[in-house]
Coordinates of C-alpha atoms in Angstrom, one line a residue:
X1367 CA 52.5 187.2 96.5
X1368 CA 51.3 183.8 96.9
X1369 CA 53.3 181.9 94.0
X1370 CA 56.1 184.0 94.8
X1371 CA 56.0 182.3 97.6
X1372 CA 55.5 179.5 96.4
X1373 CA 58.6 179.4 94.3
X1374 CA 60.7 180.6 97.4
X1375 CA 59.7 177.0 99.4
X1376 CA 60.9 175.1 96.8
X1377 CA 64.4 176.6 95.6
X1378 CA 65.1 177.3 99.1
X1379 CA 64.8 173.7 100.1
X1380 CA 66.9 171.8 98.5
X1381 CA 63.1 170.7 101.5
X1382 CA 49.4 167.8 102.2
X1383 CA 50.0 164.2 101.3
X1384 CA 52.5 161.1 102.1
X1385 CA 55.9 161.7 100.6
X1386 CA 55.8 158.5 97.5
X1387 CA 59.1 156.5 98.0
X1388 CA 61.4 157.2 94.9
X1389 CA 64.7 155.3 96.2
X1390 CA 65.7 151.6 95.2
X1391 CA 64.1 148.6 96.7
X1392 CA 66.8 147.6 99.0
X1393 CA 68.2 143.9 98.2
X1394 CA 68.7 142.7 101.9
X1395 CA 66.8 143.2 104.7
X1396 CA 69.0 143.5 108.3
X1397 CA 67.9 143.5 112.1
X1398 CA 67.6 147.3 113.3
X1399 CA 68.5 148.7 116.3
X1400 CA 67.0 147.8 119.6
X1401 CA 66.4 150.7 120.9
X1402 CA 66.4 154.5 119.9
X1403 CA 69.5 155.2 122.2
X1404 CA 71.5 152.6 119.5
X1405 CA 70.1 154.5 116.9
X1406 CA 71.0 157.8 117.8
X1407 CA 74.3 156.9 118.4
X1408 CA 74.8 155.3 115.1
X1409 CA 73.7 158.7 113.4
X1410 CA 75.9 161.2 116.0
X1411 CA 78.7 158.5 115.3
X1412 CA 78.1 159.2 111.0
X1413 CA 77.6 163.0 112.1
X1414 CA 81.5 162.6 113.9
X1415 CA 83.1 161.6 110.6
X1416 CA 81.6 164.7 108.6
X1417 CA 84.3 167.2 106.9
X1418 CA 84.6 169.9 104.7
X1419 CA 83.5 169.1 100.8
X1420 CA 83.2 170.1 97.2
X1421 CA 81.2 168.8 94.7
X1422 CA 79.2 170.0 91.4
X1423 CA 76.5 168.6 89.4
X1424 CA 72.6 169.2 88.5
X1425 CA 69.8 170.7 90.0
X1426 CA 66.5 170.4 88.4
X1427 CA 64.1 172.9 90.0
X1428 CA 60.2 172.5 89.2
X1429 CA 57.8 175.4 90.2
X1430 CA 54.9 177.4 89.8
X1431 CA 54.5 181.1 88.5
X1432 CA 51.6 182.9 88.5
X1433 CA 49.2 183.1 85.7
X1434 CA 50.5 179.1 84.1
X1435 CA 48.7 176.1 85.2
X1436 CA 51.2 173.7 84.8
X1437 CA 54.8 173.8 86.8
X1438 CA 58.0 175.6 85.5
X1439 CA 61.2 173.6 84.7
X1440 CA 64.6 174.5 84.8
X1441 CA 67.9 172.4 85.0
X1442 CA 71.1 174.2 86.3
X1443 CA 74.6 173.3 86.5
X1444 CA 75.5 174.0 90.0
X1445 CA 78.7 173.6 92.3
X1446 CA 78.6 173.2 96.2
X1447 CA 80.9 174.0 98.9
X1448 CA 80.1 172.2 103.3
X1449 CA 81.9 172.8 106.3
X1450 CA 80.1 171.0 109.1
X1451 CA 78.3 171.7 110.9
X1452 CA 76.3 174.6 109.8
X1453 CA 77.9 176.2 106.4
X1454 CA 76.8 175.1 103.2
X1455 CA 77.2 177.1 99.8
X1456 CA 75.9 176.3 96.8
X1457 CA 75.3 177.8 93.8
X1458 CA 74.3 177.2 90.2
X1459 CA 74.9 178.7 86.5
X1460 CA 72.7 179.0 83.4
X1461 CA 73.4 180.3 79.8
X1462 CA 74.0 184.8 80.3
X1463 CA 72.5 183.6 83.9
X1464 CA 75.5 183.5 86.1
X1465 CA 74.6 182.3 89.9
X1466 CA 70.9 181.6 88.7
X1467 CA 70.9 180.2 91.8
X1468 CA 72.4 180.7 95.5
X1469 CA 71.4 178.7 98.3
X1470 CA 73.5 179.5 101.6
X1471 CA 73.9 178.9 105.0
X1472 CA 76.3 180.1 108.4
X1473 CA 75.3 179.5 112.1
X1474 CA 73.8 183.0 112.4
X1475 CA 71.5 182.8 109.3
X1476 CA 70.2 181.3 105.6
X1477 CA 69.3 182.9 102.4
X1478 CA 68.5 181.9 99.0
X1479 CA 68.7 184.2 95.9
X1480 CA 66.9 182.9 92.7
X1481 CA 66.7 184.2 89.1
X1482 CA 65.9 182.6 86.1
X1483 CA 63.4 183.2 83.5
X1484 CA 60.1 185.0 85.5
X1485 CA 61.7 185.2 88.4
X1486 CA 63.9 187.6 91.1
X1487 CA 63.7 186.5 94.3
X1488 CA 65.6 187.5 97.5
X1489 CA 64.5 185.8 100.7
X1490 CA 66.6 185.0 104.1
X1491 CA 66.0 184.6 107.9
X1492 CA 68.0 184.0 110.7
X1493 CA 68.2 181.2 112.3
X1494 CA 66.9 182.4 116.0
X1495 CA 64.1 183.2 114.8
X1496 CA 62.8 180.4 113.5
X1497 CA 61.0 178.0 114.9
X1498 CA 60.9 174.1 115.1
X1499 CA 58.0 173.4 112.4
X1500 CA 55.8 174.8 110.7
X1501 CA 55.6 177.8 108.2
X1502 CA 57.6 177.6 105.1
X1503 CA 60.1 174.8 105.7
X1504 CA 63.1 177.2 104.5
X1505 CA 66.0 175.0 106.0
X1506 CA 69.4 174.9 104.1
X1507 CA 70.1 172.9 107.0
X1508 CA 68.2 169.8 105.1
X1509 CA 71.3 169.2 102.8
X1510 CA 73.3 169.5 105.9
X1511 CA 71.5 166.8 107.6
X1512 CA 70.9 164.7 104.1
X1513 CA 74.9 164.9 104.3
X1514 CA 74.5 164.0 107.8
X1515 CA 76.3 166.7 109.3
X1516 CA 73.6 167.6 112.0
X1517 CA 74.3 165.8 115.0
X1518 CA 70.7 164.4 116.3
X1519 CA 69.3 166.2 119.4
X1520 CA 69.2 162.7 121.7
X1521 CA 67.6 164.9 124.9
X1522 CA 64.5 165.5 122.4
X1523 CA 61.2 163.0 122.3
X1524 CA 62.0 160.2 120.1
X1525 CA 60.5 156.8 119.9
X1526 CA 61.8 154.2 117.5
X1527 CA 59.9 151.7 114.8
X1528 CA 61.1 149.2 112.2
X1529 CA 59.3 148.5 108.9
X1530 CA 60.9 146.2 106.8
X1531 CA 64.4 147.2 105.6
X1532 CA 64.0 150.6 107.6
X1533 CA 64.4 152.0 111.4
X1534 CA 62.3 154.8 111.5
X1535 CA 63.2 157.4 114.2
X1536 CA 59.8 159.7 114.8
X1537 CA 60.4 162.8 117.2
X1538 CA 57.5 164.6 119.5
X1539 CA 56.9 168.4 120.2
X1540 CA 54.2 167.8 122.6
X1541 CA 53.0 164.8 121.9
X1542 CA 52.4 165.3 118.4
X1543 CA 55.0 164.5 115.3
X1544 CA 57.1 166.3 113.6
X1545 CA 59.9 164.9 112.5
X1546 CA 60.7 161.2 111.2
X1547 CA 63.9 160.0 109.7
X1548 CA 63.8 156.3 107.8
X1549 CA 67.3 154.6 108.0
X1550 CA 68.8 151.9 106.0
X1551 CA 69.3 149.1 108.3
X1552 CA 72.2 147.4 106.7
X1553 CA 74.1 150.5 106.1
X1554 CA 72.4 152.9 108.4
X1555 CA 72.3 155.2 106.0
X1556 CA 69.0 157.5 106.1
X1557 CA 67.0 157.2 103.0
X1558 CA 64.5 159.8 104.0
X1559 CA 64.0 162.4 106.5
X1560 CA 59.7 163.8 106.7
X1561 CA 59.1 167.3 108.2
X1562 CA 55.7 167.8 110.0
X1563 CA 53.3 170.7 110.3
X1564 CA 51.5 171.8 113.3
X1565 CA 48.3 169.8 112.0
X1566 CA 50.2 166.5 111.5
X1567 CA 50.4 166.7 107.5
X1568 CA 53.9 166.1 105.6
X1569 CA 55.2 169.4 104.2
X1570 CA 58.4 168.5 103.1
X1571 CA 60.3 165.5 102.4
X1572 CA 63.9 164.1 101.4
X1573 CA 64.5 161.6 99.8
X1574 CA 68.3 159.9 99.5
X1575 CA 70.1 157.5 97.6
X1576 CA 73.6 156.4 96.0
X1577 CA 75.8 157.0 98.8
X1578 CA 79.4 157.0 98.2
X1579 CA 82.5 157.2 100.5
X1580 CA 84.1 160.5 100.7
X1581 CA 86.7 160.1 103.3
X1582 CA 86.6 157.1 106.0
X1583 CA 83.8 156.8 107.7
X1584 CA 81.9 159.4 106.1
X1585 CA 79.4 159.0 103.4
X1586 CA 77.1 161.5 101.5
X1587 CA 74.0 160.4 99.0
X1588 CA 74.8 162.0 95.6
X1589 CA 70.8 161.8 95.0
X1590 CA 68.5 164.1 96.9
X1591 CA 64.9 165.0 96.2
X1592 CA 63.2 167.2 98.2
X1593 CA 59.6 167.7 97.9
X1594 CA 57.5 170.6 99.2
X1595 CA 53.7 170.2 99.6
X1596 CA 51.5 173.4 99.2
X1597 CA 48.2 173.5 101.0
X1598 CA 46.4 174.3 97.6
X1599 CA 44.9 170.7 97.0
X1600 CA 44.6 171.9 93.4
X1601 CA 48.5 172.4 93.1
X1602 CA 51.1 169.4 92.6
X1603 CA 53.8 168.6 95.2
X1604 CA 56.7 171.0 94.1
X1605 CA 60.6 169.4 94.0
X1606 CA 63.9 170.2 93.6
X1607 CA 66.7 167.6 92.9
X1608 CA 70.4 167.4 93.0
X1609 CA 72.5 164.9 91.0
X1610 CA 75.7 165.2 92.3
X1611 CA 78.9 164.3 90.9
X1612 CA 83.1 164.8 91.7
X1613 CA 82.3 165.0 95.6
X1614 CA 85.5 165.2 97.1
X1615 CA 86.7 166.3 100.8
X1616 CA 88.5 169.6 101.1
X1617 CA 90.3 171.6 103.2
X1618 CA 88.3 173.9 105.3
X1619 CA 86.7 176.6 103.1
X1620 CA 87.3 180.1 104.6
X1621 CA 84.4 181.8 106.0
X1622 CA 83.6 184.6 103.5
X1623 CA 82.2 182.3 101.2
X1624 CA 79.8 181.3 103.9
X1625 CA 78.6 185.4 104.5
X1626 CA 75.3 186.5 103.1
X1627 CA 75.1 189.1 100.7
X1628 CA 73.1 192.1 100.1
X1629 CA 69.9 191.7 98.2
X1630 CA 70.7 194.2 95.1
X1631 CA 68.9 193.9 92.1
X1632 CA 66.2 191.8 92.9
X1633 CA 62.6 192.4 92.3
X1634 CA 60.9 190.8 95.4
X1635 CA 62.7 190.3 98.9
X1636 CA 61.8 189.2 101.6
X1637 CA 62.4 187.9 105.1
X1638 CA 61.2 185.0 106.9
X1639 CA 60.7 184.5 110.7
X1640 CA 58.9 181.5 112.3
X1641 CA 58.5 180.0 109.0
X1642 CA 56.4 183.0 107.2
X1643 CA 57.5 185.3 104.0
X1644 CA 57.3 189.1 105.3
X1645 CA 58.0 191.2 102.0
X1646 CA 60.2 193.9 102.5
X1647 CA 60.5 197.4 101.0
X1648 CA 62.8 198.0 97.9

């Protein structure tokens, strides 16, 4: 069960080592904010703007499978449908593999339905039963935020830093990290958002560039990487990244797009609560 695991962190985050910058070298370098209330309000303000969307594009999905040393490839054509703040759709086709892919979210739970070459995978939680870190960092809710549609908790532990071109936001659980989130300074657009686990190590990271303007005010990165580390030191950092193109705003999309369906057909399901894979019966 292990790599099938494995598989289902990476292909459900479209989210232990440092997290290697991959965006441009920014060409200015601006004052930050003064003080985390300035930057939190910069980010709610973004989060105000969000609306619905469409877009399509690629996906390029590298992961393990058991019994190959080396990680598994696959590039899909996928299309994507938002409403903010919490339902996100997105799904992606390959040659006789229709929906090869399905990534989805709504404010009750998340689920992510994956199946080309080796694998069949069904896995989904809810989302009050998750908890803050930890576990398998299955969080749909990381393209929401990349597209900045999660509103920044301001009554949580944050303390505020500045390296370079970047304000870096770090939240506390208890006095240790577990979340930081590296801004832009000029632009104040976040270029990367690190996840924490409860021993301090990165486990997942996004990474965000080429922003473009989608309705006033509002502005969504059309290049997201998200990297999962394992804690097999023998394994490579596993990734999944969207190239997104035709990203338009949209009426609100009705709801049953947003509803979860059953798990027919597939050769492992599971569920996930607090983080952890628990395989169900067939």
């Amino acid at each position: 069960m292990r790599a099938k695991v494995i598989i289902f962190i990476v292909g459900a985050v479209l989210i232990l080592a440092g997290c290697a910058p991959q965006m441009r070298t920014p060409k200015e370098i601006c004052p930050g904010k003064d003080s985390v209330a300035e930057a939190l309000a910069a980010l709610q303000s973004q989060a105000q703007k969000t609306v619905s969307l469409k877009a399509s594009g690629q996906c390029r999905l590298e992961f393990y499978v058991e019994g190959k040393k080396k990680p598994q490839k696959e590039n899909v054509d996928i299309r994507l449908r938002v409403n903010p703040p919490a339902e996100i759709y997105l799904w992606g086709d390959k040659p006789l593999v229709p929906k090869a892919i399905v990534l989805g979210s709504n404010e009750q739970e998340f689920w992510l339905a994956i199946s080309p070459k080796e694998i069949s995978l069904y896995g989904w939680g809810k989302w009050s039963e998750q908890g803050s870190t930890g576990g398998l960092m299955i969080d749909p809710r990381t393209l929401l935020e990349a597209f900045g549609m999660s509103e920044v908790d301001a009554e949580q532990d944050w303390s505020l830093s500045n390296e370079g071109a970047f304000d870096i936001l770090t939240r506390l659980d208890d006095g240790a990290v577990t979340k930081k989130i590296h801004i832009y300074s000029c632009q104040y657009h976040v270029s990367k958002i690190e996840l924490f686990d409860s021993k301090g190590r990165v486990a997942a990271c996004a990474e965000l560039d080429s922003y473009e303007e989608v309705s006033e005010g509002f502005y969504v990165p059309v290049w997201i990487k998200v990297t999962t580390f394992t804690q097999d030191e023998a394994r490579d950092p596993l990734a999944i990244t969207l190239r997104l193109k035709s990203v338009q705003a949209s009426k609100k999309w009705p709801g049953i797009i947003f509803k979860r369906p059953p798990p027919r057909g597939f050769k492992n399901v599971g569920v996930v609560v607090n983080g952890e894979w628990i395989e169900q019966p067939q």
